[in-house]
């Protein structure tokens, strides 16, 4: 018995790109730093929340590149005369990437109490009915 993949199913045409996206995202690390939540905040709205304690707004960037939401954080090391007896707060850079479906757009981003909220809205596709004329050859 042959295993059918999404791109090779006979009734699903043109979904090869979706199969590549699923393969690419399955290789990404969902448990890494920083921790995050994804919630549905409405029928067509989502919110991604990252715990970014210690990061200032200037240390963070939120961009959309080729249908991917990319959130980066980079803290600038302040050279001062502090002597740490214990340093448990990570000051490391990070990058999180989320693949966005067609019609999903970033509505905005906000910082609140050490959390970065990125709001997304999905525009439902219009239902289109098209009649195709059959030509005689």
CSV table of N, CA and C in Angstrom, one decimal, residues 22-76:
chain,number,residue,atom,x,y,z
A,22,UNK,N,4.9,22.4,6.3
A,22,UNK,CA,4.7,21.5,7.4
A,22,UNK,C,6.0,20.8,7.7
A,23,UNK,N,6.7,20.4,6.7
A,23,UNK,CA,8.0,19.8,6.9
A,23,UNK,C,9.0,20.8,7.6
A,24,UNK,N,9.0,22.0,7.1
A,24,UNK,CA,10.0,23.0,7.7
A,24,UNK,C,9.6,23.3,9.2
A,25,UNK,N,8.3,23.5,9.5
A,25,UNK,CA,8.0,23.8,10.8
A,25,UNK,C,8.1,22.6,11.8
A,26,UNK,N,8.0,21.4,11.3
A,26,UNK,CA,8.2,20.3,12.2
A,26,UNK,C,9.6,20.2,12.7
A,27,UNK,N,10.6,20.8,12.0
A,27,UNK,CA,12.0,20.8,12.4
A,27,UNK,C,12.3,21.9,13.4
A,28,UNK,N,11.4,22.8,13.6
A,28,UNK,CA,11.7,23.9,14.5
A,28,UNK,C,11.5,23.5,15.9
A,29,UNK,N,12.1,24.2,16.8
A,29,UNK,CA,12.1,23.9,18.2
A,29,UNK,C,11.0,24.7,18.9
A,30,UNK,N,9.9,24.0,19.4
A,30,UNK,CA,8.8,24.6,20.0
A,30,UNK,C,9.0,24.8,21.5
A,31,UNK,N,10.0,24.2,22.1
A,31,UNK,CA,10.2,24.3,23.5
A,31,UNK,C,11.3,25.2,24.0
A,32,UNK,N,11.9,25.9,23.1
A,32,UNK,CA,13.1,26.7,23.4
A,32,UNK,C,12.8,28.0,24.1
A,33,UNK,N,13.8,28.8,24.2
A,33,UNK,CA,13.8,30.1,24.9
A,33,UNK,C,13.4,31.1,23.8
A,34,UNK,N,12.6,32.1,24.2
A,34,UNK,CA,11.8,32.3,25.4
A,34,UNK,C,10.5,31.5,25.3
A,35,UNK,N,9.9,31.2,26.5
A,35,UNK,CA,8.7,30.5,26.5
A,35,UNK,C,7.6,31.4,25.9
A,36,UNK,N,6.6,30.8,25.3
A,36,UNK,CA,5.5,31.5,24.6
A,36,UNK,C,4.2,30.8,24.7
A,37,UNK,N,3.1,31.6,24.5
A,37,UNK,CA,1.8,31.0,24.4
A,37,UNK,C,1.2,31.5,23.0
A,38,UNK,N,0.3,30.7,22.5
A,38,UNK,CA,-0.5,31.0,21.3
A,38,UNK,C,-2.0,30.8,21.7
A,39,UNK,N,-2.8,31.9,21.6
A,39,UNK,CA,-4.2,31.7,22.0
A,39,UNK,C,-5.1,32.3,20.9
A,40,UNK,N,-6.3,31.8,20.8
A,40,UNK,CA,-7.3,32.3,19.9
A,40,UNK,C,-8.0,33.4,20.7
A,41,UNK,N,-8.0,34.6,20.2
A,41,UNK,CA,-8.6,35.7,20.9
A,41,UNK,C,-9.9,36.1,20.3
A,42,UNK,N,-10.3,35.5,19.2
A,42,UNK,CA,-11.6,35.8,18.6
A,42,UNK,C,-11.8,34.8,17.4
A,43,UNK,N,-12.9,34.9,16.7
A,43,UNK,CA,-13.2,34.0,15.6
A,43,UNK,C,-12.1,34.0,14.6
A,44,UNK,N,-11.6,35.2,14.3
A,44,UNK,CA,-10.5,35.3,13.3
A,44,UNK,C,-9.3,36.1,13.8
A,45,UNK,N,-9.0,35.9,15.1
A,45,UNK,CA,-7.9,36.6,15.7
A,45,UNK,C,-7.1,35.7,16.6
A,46,UNK,N,-5.8,35.9,16.7
A,46,UNK,CA,-4.9,35.1,17.5
A,46,UNK,C,-3.9,36.1,18.2
A,47,UNK,N,-3.3,35.6,19.3
A,47,UNK,CA,-2.3,36.3,20.0
A,47,UNK,C,-1.2,35.4,20.4
A,48,UNK,N,0.0,35.8,20.0
A,48,UNK,CA,1.2,35.1,20.4
A,48,UNK,C,1.8,36.0,21.5
A,49,UNK,N,2.1,35.4,22.7
A,49,UNK,CA,2.7,36.1,23.8
A,49,UNK,C,4.0,35.4,24.2
A,50,UNK,N,5.1,36.2,24.2
A,50,UNK,CA,6.4,35.7,24.6
A,50,UNK,C,6.8,36.3,25.9
A,51,UNK,N,7.4,35.5,26.8
A,51,UNK,CA,7.9,36.0,28.1
A,51,UNK,C,9.3,36.6,27.8
A,52,UNK,N,9.5,37.9,27.8
A,52,UNK,CA,10.7,38.6,27.4
A,52,UNK,C,11.2,39.4,28.6
A,53,UNK,N,11.1,38.9,29.8
A,53,UNK,CA,11.6,39.7,31.0
A,53,UNK,C,13.0,40.1,30.8
A,54,UNK,N,13.3,41.4,31.1
A,54,UNK,CA,14.7,41.9,30.9
A,54,UNK,C,14.9,42.6,29.6
A,55,UNK,N,14.1,42.4,28.6
A,55,UNK,CA,14.3,43.0,27.3
A,55,UNK,C,13.5,44.3,27.2
A,56,UNK,N,14.1,45.3,26.7
A,56,UNK,CA,13.5,46.6,26.4
A,56,UNK,C,12.8,46.5,25.0
A,57,UNK,N,11.9,47.4,24.8
A,57,UNK,CA,11.3,47.5,23.4
A,57,UNK,C,12.3,47.6,22.3
A,58,UNK,N,13.4,48.4,22.6
A,58,UNK,CA,14.4,48.6,21.6
A,58,UNK,C,15.3,47.3,21.3
A,59,UNK,N,15.2,46.4,22.3
A,59,UNK,CA,15.9,45.1,22.1
A,59,UNK,C,15.2,44.1,21.3
A,60,UNK,N,13.9,44.4,20.9
A,60,UNK,CA,13.1,43.4,20.2
A,60,UNK,C,12.7,43.9,18.8
A,61,UNK,N,12.6,43.0,17.9
A,61,UNK,CA,12.1,43.3,16.6
A,61,UNK,C,11.0,42.3,16.1
A,62,UNK,N,10.0,42.8,15.5
A,62,UNK,CA,8.9,41.9,15.0
A,62,UNK,C,8.8,42.2,13.5
A,63,UNK,N,9.1,41.2,12.7
A,63,UNK,CA,9.0,41.4,11.2
A,63,UNK,C,8.3,40.3,10.6
A,64,UNK,N,7.8,40.5,9.3
A,64,UNK,CA,7.2,39.5,8.5
A,64,UNK,C,8.0,39.4,7.3
A,65,UNK,N,8.6,38.2,7.1
A,65,UNK,CA,9.4,37.9,5.9
A,65,UNK,C,8.9,36.7,5.2
A,66,UNK,N,8.5,36.8,4.0
A,66,UNK,CA,8.0,35.7,3.2
A,66,UNK,C,7.0,34.8,3.9
A,67,UNK,N,6.0,35.4,4.4
A,67,UNK,CA,4.9,34.7,5.1
A,67,UNK,C,5.3,34.1,6.4
A,68,UNK,N,6.4,34.6,7.0
A,68,UNK,CA,6.9,34.1,8.3
A,68,UNK,C,6.9,35.3,9.2
A,69,UNK,N,6.3,35.1,10.4
A,69,UNK,CA,6.5,36.1,11.5
A,69,UNK,C,7.7,35.8,12.2
A,70,UNK,N,8.7,36.7,12.3
A,70,UNK,CA,9.9,36.5,12.9
A,70,UNK,C,10.1,37.5,14.1
A,71,UNK,N,10.3,37.0,15.3
A,71,UNK,CA,10.5,37.8,16.5
A,71,UNK,C,11.9,37.6,17.0
A,72,UNK,N,12.6,38.7,17.0
A,72,UNK,CA,14.0,38.6,17.5
A,72,UNK,C,14.2,39.4,18.7
A,73,UNK,N,15.1,38.9,19.6
A,73,UNK,CA,15.5,39.7,20.8
A,73,UNK,C,17.0,39.7,20.9
A,74,UNK,N,17.5,40.8,21.2
A,74,UNK,CA,19.0,41.0,21.4
A,74,UNK,C,19.2,42.0,22.4
A,75,UNK,N,19.7,41.6,23.6
A,75,UNK,CA,20.0,42.6,24.6
A,75,UNK,C,21.4,43.1,24.5
A,76,UNK,N,21.6,44.4,24.7
A,76,UNK,CA,22.9,45.0,24.7
A,76,UNK,C,23.6,44.8,26.0
